[in-house]
Coordinates of C-alpha atoms and ligand atoms in Angstrom, one line a residue:
X26 CA -1.9 29.3 -27.4
X27 CA -0.8 27.2 -24.4
X28 CA -2.0 23.7 -24.8
X29 CA -3.3 22.4 -21.5
X30 CA -2.8 18.7 -20.6
X31 CA -6.0 17.5 -22.1
X32 CA -5.7 14.3 -20.2
X33 CA -7.4 16.2 -17.3
X34 CA -10.5 16.2 -19.4
X35 CA -10.5 12.4 -19.2
X36 CA -10.6 12.3 -15.4
X37 CA -13.9 11.2 -14.0
X38 CA -15.2 13.7 -11.4
X39 CA -14.3 12.7 -7.9
X40 CA -17.9 11.8 -7.4
X41 CA -17.2 9.5 -4.5
X42 CA -16.3 11.7 -1.6
X43 CA -18.1 14.7 -3.1
X44 CA -21.2 12.7 -3.5
X45 CA -21.0 11.4 0.0
X46 CA -20.4 14.9 1.4
X47 CA -23.4 16.3 -0.5
X48 CA -25.8 13.6 0.6
X49 CA -24.7 13.9 4.2
X50 CA -25.0 17.7 4.1
X51 CA -28.5 17.5 2.7
X52 CA -29.6 14.9 5.2
X53 CA -28.2 17.0 8.2
X54 CA -30.0 20.1 6.9
X55 CA -33.3 18.3 6.9
X56 CA -32.6 16.4 10.1
X57 CA -30.5 18.7 12.3
X58 CA -31.3 16.7 15.5
X59 CA -30.0 13.4 14.2
X60 CA -26.4 12.3 15.2
X61 CA -24.5 11.1 12.2
X62 CA -21.9 8.4 12.8
X63 CA -19.1 8.6 10.2
X64 CA -17.4 5.3 9.3
X65 CA -16.5 6.5 5.9
X66 CA -13.3 8.5 6.4
X67 CA -9.9 7.0 5.9
X68 CA -8.4 9.5 8.3
X69 CA -7.1 8.7 11.8
X70 CA -8.7 10.1 14.9
X71 CA -6.0 9.5 17.5
X72 CA -3.3 12.1 18.0
X73 CA 0.5 11.5 17.4
X74 CA 2.1 9.4 20.1
X75 CA 4.2 10.9 22.9
X76 CA 7.6 9.9 21.5
X77 CA 6.8 11.6 18.2
X78 CA 5.6 14.8 20.0
X79 CA 8.8 14.9 22.1
X80 CA 11.0 14.5 19.0
X81 CA 9.1 17.1 17.0
X82 CA 9.4 19.5 19.9
X83 CA 13.2 18.8 20.1
X84 CA 13.3 19.4 16.3
X85 CA 11.7 22.8 16.8
X86 CA 14.2 23.7 19.6
X87 CA 17.1 22.6 17.3
X88 CA 15.9 25.1 14.7
X89 CA 16.1 27.9 17.4
X90 CA 19.9 27.5 17.9
X91 CA 22.7 28.3 15.5
X92 CA 24.6 25.2 16.5
X93 CA 21.7 22.8 15.8
X94 CA 19.9 24.7 13.1
X95 CA 19.2 22.8 9.8
X96 CA 18.7 24.6 6.5
X97 CA 17.9 22.6 3.3
X98 CA 17.7 18.9 4.0
X99 CA 19.2 16.3 1.6
X100 CA 16.8 15.8 -1.2
X101 CA 16.5 12.0 -0.8
X102 CA 16.1 12.2 3.0
X103 CA 18.1 12.8 6.2
X104 CA 20.8 10.2 6.5
X105 CA 19.7 9.5 10.1
X106 CA 16.2 8.6 9.0
X107 CA 17.2 6.6 5.9
X108 CA 19.5 4.5 8.1
X109 CA 16.8 4.1 10.8
X110 CA 14.3 2.8 8.2
X111 CA 16.8 0.6 6.4
X112 CA 17.6 -0.9 9.9
X113 CA 13.9 -1.4 10.5
X114 CA 13.8 -3.6 7.3
X115 CA 17.0 -5.4 8.2
X116 CA 15.7 -6.3 11.7
X117 CA 12.8 -8.0 9.9
X118 CA 15.2 -9.9 7.8
X119 CA 14.8 -7.9 4.6
X120 CA 18.0 -6.7 2.9
X121 CA 17.7 -3.0 2.2
X122 CA 20.7 -0.6 2.0
X123 CA 20.4 2.8 3.5
X124 CA 20.7 4.5 0.1
X125 CA 17.8 2.4 -1.2
X126 CA 15.4 4.2 1.1
X127 CA 14.0 7.6 0.0
X128 CA 12.1 9.9 2.4
X129 CA 8.9 11.4 1.1
X130 CA 6.1 13.7 2.2
X131 CA 3.7 10.8 2.1
X132 CA 2.5 7.9 -0.2
X133 CA 0.1 10.0 -2.2
X134 CA 2.7 12.5 -3.3
X135 CA 5.1 9.7 -4.0
X136 CA 2.7 7.5 -6.0
X137 CA 2.1 10.5 -8.3
X138 CA 5.7 11.7 -8.6
X139 CA 7.2 8.3 -9.1
X140 CA 5.5 7.9 -12.5
X141 CA 8.1 10.3 -13.8
X142 CA 10.4 7.3 -13.9
X143 CA 8.3 5.5 -16.6
X144 CA 7.9 6.1 -20.3
X145 CA 4.6 7.8 -21.2
X146 CA 3.8 4.8 -23.4
X147 CA 4.0 2.3 -20.5
X148 CA 0.7 0.7 -19.6
X149 CA -0.5 0.4 -16.0
X150 CA -2.4 -2.5 -14.5
X151 CA -4.7 -1.7 -11.6
X152 CA -6.3 -4.5 -9.6
X153 CA -9.7 -3.3 -8.7
X154 CA -11.4 -2.3 -6.4
X155 CA -8.6 0.1 -5.9
X156 CA -7.4 3.3 -4.2
X157 CA -8.7 5.8 -6.8
X158 CA -5.3 7.7 -7.1
X159 CA -3.7 4.8 -9.1
X160 CA -6.1 5.2 -12.0
X161 CA -6.2 9.0 -11.8
X162 CA -2.5 9.6 -11.7
X163 CA -2.1 7.5 -14.9
X164 CA -5.1 9.1 -16.6
X165 CA -3.3 12.5 -16.0
X166 CA -0.1 11.0 -17.6
X167 CA -2.2 9.7 -20.5
X168 CA -1.3 6.1 -19.9
X169 CA -3.2 3.1 -21.1
X170 CA -4.8 1.5 -18.0
X171 CA -5.6 -2.2 -17.8
X172 CA -8.2 -3.0 -15.2
X173 CA -8.0 -6.4 -13.4
X174 CA -11.2 -7.1 -11.5
X175 CA -11.0 -9.0 -8.2
X176 CA -13.8 -10.6 -6.4
X177 CA -14.9 -12.5 -3.2
X178 CA -14.1 -15.7 -5.1
X179 CA -10.4 -14.9 -5.1
X180 CA -10.5 -13.1 -1.8
X181 CA -9.8 -9.9 -3.7
X182 CA -6.2 -11.0 -4.3
X183 CA -6.2 -12.2 -7.9
X184 CA -3.4 -14.0 -9.6
X185 CA -1.6 -12.6 -12.6
X186 CA -3.3 -13.1 -15.9
X187 CA -1.2 -13.6 -19.1
X188 CA -4.0 -11.8 -21.1
X189 CA -3.5 -8.7 -18.9
X190 CA 0.1 -7.7 -19.4
X191 CA 1.3 -4.3 -18.3
X192 CA 4.5 -2.4 -17.7
X193 CA 3.5 -1.0 -14.3
X194 CA 1.6 -3.2 -11.9
X195 CA -0.1 -1.8 -8.8
X196 CA -0.4 -4.1 -5.8
X197 CA -1.8 -2.7 -2.5
X198 CA -1.5 -5.1 0.5
X199 CA -3.1 -4.8 3.0
X200 CA -5.6 -3.4 0.6
X201 CA -7.7 -0.2 0.6
X202 CA -10.6 -0.7 0.2
X203 CA -11.0 -4.5 0.6
X204 CA -8.7 -5.1 3.6
X205 CA -7.5 -8.2 1.8
X206 CA -3.8 -9.2 2.1
X207 CA -1.6 -11.0 -0.5
X208 CA 0.0 -14.2 0.9
X209 CA 3.7 -14.9 0.2
X210 CA 2.7 -17.5 -2.4
X211 CA 0.5 -15.1 -4.3
X212 CA 3.0 -12.3 -4.2
X213 CA 5.6 -14.7 -5.4
X214 CA 3.5 -15.4 -8.5
X215 CA 3.2 -11.6 -9.2
X216 CA 7.0 -11.2 -8.7
X217 CA 7.7 -14.1 -11.1
X218 CA 5.2 -12.7 -13.6
X219 CA 6.8 -9.2 -13.4
X220 CA 10.3 -10.5 -13.8
X221 CA 9.3 -12.7 -16.7
X222 CA 7.7 -9.8 -18.6
X223 CA 10.1 -7.0 -17.5
X224 CA 7.2 -5.2 -15.7
X225 CA 7.7 -3.2 -12.5
X226 CA 5.4 -3.6 -9.5
X227 CA 4.5 -0.5 -7.5
X228 CA 3.8 -2.1 -4.1
X229 CA 1.7 0.1 -1.8
X230 CA 2.4 -0.9 1.8
X231 CA 0.7 2.1 3.4
X232 CA -1.2 -0.3 5.8
X233 CA 1.6 -2.8 6.6
X234 CA 1.6 -2.0 10.3
X235 CA -1.9 -3.4 10.6
X236 CA -0.9 -7.0 9.6
X237 CA -1.3 -9.4 12.5
X238 CA -0.9 -12.7 10.7
X239 CA 2.8 -13.8 11.0
X240 CA 2.6 -15.5 7.6
X241 CA 1.6 -12.4 5.7
X242 CA 4.4 -10.3 4.2
X243 CA 4.8 -6.7 5.3
X244 CA 7.1 -5.9 2.4
X245 CA 7.3 -7.2 -1.2
X246 CA 11.1 -7.5 -0.6
X247 CA 10.4 -10.5 1.6
X248 CA 9.8 -12.3 -1.7
X249 CA 12.7 -13.7 -3.6
X250 CA 13.3 -11.8 -6.9
X251 CA 11.4 -8.7 -5.9
X252 CA 14.6 -6.5 -5.9
X253 CA 14.7 -6.7 -9.7
X254 CA 11.0 -5.9 -10.3
X255 CA 9.5 -3.8 -7.4
X256 CA 9.3 -0.4 -5.8
X257 CA 7.7 -0.2 -2.4
X258 CA 5.8 2.9 -1.2
X259 CA 5.2 3.3 2.5
X260 CA 3.6 5.9 4.7
X261 CA 3.5 6.9 8.4
X262 CA 0.0 8.3 7.9
X263 CA -1.9 5.3 9.2
X264 CA 1.0 3.6 10.9
X265 CA 1.6 6.5 13.2
X266 CA -1.1 9.1 12.7
X267 CA 0.9 11.3 10.3
X268 CA -2.0 12.1 7.9
X269 CA -1.7 15.8 8.7
X270 CA 2.0 15.8 9.6
X271 CA 3.1 14.1 6.3
X272 CA 5.9 11.6 6.1
X273 CA 6.5 8.5 4.0
X274 CA 9.3 6.5 2.5
X275 CA 10.0 4.6 -0.6
X276 CA 12.4 1.7 -1.3
X277 CA 14.0 1.5 -4.7
X278 CA 16.5 -1.4 -5.0
X279 CA 19.7 -0.7 -6.9
X280 CA 19.0 -4.0 -8.7
X281 CA 16.0 -2.4 -10.4
X282 CA 17.4 -1.7 -13.8
X283 CA 15.7 -1.6 -17.3
X284 CA 17.4 -0.7 -20.5
X285 CA 20.6 0.0 -18.6
X286 CA 18.9 2.6 -16.5
X287 CA 18.9 2.3 -12.7
X288 CA 15.6 3.4 -11.2
X289 CA 17.4 4.2 -7.9
X290 CA 19.8 6.5 -9.7
X291 CA 17.0 8.0 -11.8
X292 CA 15.0 8.7 -8.6
X293 CA 18.1 10.5 -7.0
X294 CA 18.2 12.6 -10.1
X295 CA 14.5 13.3 -10.0
X296 CA 14.5 14.3 -6.3
X297 CA 17.5 16.5 -6.6
X298 CA 15.7 18.3 -9.4
X299 CA 12.1 18.4 -8.0
X300 CA 12.4 18.7 -4.2
X301 CA 14.6 20.3 -1.6
X302 CA 13.8 17.5 0.9
X303 CA 11.3 17.0 3.7
X304 CA 11.3 19.3 6.7
X305 CA 14.0 18.5 9.3
X306 CA 11.5 18.8 12.1
X307 CA 9.1 16.2 10.6
X308 CA 11.9 13.8 9.8
X309 CA 13.1 14.1 13.4
X310 CA 9.5 13.2 14.5
X311 CA 9.3 10.4 12.0
X312 CA 12.5 8.8 13.3
X313 CA 10.9 8.5 16.8
X314 CA 8.3 6.1 15.3
X315 CA 11.1 3.5 14.8
X316 CA 12.5 3.6 18.3
X317 CA 11.5 0.8 20.7
X318 CA 9.3 3.2 22.7
X319 CA 7.8 4.7 19.5
X320 CA 6.9 1.3 18.2
X321 CA 5.2 0.4 21.5
X322 CA 3.2 3.6 21.4
X323 CA 2.0 3.4 17.8
X324 CA 1.0 -0.3 18.4
X325 CA -1.2 0.9 21.2
X326 CA -3.0 3.3 18.7
X327 CA -3.3 0.6 16.1
X328 CA -4.7 -1.8 18.7
X329 CA -7.4 0.8 19.4
X330 CA -8.4 0.8 15.7
X331 CA -8.3 -3.0 15.7
X332 CA -10.7 -3.1 18.6
X333 CA -13.1 -0.9 16.5
X334 CA -12.7 -3.5 13.7
X335 CA -13.6 -6.3 16.1
X336 CA -16.8 -4.4 17.3
X337 CA -17.9 -4.1 13.7
X338 CA -16.9 -7.7 12.6
X339 CA -18.8 -9.1 15.6
X340 CA -22.1 -7.6 14.2
X341 CA -21.4 -8.7 10.7
X342 CA -20.6 -12.2 11.9
X343 CA -23.8 -12.3 14.0
X344 CA -25.9 -11.0 11.0
X345 CA -24.1 -13.4 8.6
X346 CA -23.0 -10.6 6.3
X347 CA -20.1 -11.6 4.1
X348 CA -17.0 -9.4 4.4
X349 CA -13.2 -9.2 4.0
X350 CA -10.7 -7.2 5.9
X351 CA -10.7 -6.0 9.5
X352 CA -8.1 -8.4 10.7
X353 CA -4.9 -7.3 8.9
X354 CA -6.3 -3.9 7.7
X355 CA -8.2 -0.9 9.1
X356 CA -11.0 -1.4 6.5
X357 CA -13.9 -3.8 6.4
X358 CA -15.4 -4.5 3.0
X359 CA -18.8 -6.0 3.1
X360 CA -21.3 -7.4 0.6
X361 CA -24.4 -5.2 0.6
X362 CA -27.3 -7.3 2.0
X363 CA -30.3 -8.2 -0.2
X364 CA -28.3 -7.5 -3.3
X365 CA -28.5 -3.8 -2.8
X366 CA -26.3 -1.6 -4.9
X367 CA -23.5 0.4 -3.1
X368 CA -25.3 3.7 -3.3
X369 CA -28.7 2.2 -2.4
X370 CA -27.1 0.7 0.7
X371 CA -25.4 4.1 1.5
X372 CA -28.8 5.8 1.3
X373 CA -30.4 3.1 3.4
X374 CA -27.8 3.5 6.2
X375 CA -28.0 7.2 6.1
X376 CA -31.8 7.4 6.1
X377 CA -32.5 4.6 8.6
X378 CA -29.6 4.7 11.1
X379 CA -27.5 7.7 10.2
X380 CA -24.3 5.7 9.6
X381 CA -22.0 6.9 6.8
X382 CA -19.7 4.5 5.0
X383 CA -18.2 4.5 1.5
X384 CA -20.0 2.9 -1.5
X385 CA -17.8 0.2 -3.1
X386 CA -18.6 1.4 -6.6
X387 CA -16.3 4.4 -6.0
X388 CA -13.3 2.1 -6.1
X389 CA -14.0 0.7 -9.5
X390 CA -17.0 -0.9 -11.2
X391 CA -16.4 -4.3 -9.6
X392 CA -16.9 -2.7 -6.3
X393 CA -20.6 -2.3 -7.1
X394 CA -22.7 -4.2 -4.5
X395 CA -20.0 -3.7 -1.8
X396 CA -19.4 -1.2 1.0
X397 CA -16.4 0.0 3.0
X398 CA -16.3 0.8 6.7
X399 CA -13.3 2.5 8.1
X400 CA -12.2 1.6 11.7
X401 CA -10.4 4.9 12.2
X402 CA -13.3 6.5 14.0
X403 CA -13.8 6.9 17.8
X404 CA -14.8 3.9 19.9
X405 CA -17.9 5.6 21.0
X406 CA -19.1 6.2 17.4
X407 CA -18.1 2.7 16.4
X408 CA -20.0 1.1 19.3
X409 CA -23.1 3.2 18.5
X410 CA -22.9 2.4 14.8
X411 CA -22.6 -1.3 15.6
X412 CA -25.8 -1.3 17.7
X413 CA -27.7 0.5 14.9
X414 CA -26.3 -1.8 12.3
X415 CA -27.4 -4.8 14.3
X416 CA -31.0 -3.5 14.5
X417 CA -31.1 -2.6 10.8
X418 CA -29.7 -6.0 9.6
X419 CA -32.2 -7.8 12.0
X420 CA -35.1 -6.0 10.3
X421 CA -34.0 -6.3 6.6
Ligands
LIG11 N1 -2.1 4.4 -0.4 C1 -3.3 4.0 0.0 C2 -3.7 2.6 -0.3 C3 -4.1 4.8 0.8 O1 -5.2 4.3 1.3 C4 -3.6 6.1 1.2 C5 -4.4 7.0 2.0 O2 -5.5 6.8 2.3 C6 -2.4 6.5 0.6 C7 -1.7 5.6 -0.1 C8 -1.9 7.9 0.9 O3 -1.3 8.0 2.1 P1 -0.5 9.3 2.5 O4 -1.3 10.0 3.6 O5 0.8 8.9 2.9 O6 -0.4 10.2 1.3

């Protein structure tokens, strides 16, 4: 008999988003006249910018002519896009070679696939609250997972702990769900820790474009020593609205070597076996994000989401609700008032003011008592939600 991967039996049900959807559905059925404002989703609401659309359209036209038609694309990414992205790093003062950049179909795909590079007996450290895929991908692979809880006391950016050693270390900055960012000093501690123990950091920079503090690193490779202990996974999903278009990139330095094995060379071998590259049209569209005009346009979209964040932060400040995020990230992570549990607060918001957010408990047990608002919704919904929240907090 075929033996299935029994690790799937160890996965917790994806209760979070399913649970939210069920509760919202039930509420809407009972109250069809009530307008529900959704601040729960991590998906963008603005369309792709003009430069990207023009490049995508050009890409389609290229595929219509024999002279400009592209068949299979190089497995690790189109040279034009790898160079463009490496240049983007170099302009920011970060040394990255063209062949250290790999093009992907997005960060989720990559975060799962990249685990192929690690021995199955490697352990993984997850700083929680965390994006749930880090835990789930390692449960599927049967790895030992070490949970490191963070809290408001350390601004949700804990320092390494000698009692919590692991082979693979996940760091997400700006963080989903807490919106917290790791400073250069804190990241340096993690880089030194990883180098001292031979660990590898998987640095998730999916939200780097939302950083507005000049002192906060956009890339782990801004930190000395990171080239020998880190892989950086990036995405155009939130940066440029590619959630449904799909494009990401990953940086694997050639200096990243363990046991005589180069992770860069292993990833080339992996990609040439497991993919036939990302679509030419999409890579063409992605390259437009890095042009001067493309950068201007995506920044306008990001500014729109940041204005949403300000609307919500204003209410939280006025009502003296503790929170992190909003400034360098598209998420606001707040302490539920009156010591309510995450799901209790969820029910309260849905019942009283028809605002939907994400209960913190879904991001790990230390997220209990917290709640996440996304700033990716429409301005109109965010403004209405802010008014309703203000009324509710005033009456608690
Ligand atoms: N990493 C984090 C922290 C995320 O929040 C998300 C998506 O929400 C992803 C990765 C996945 O992004 P992508 O759309 O590129 O798969």
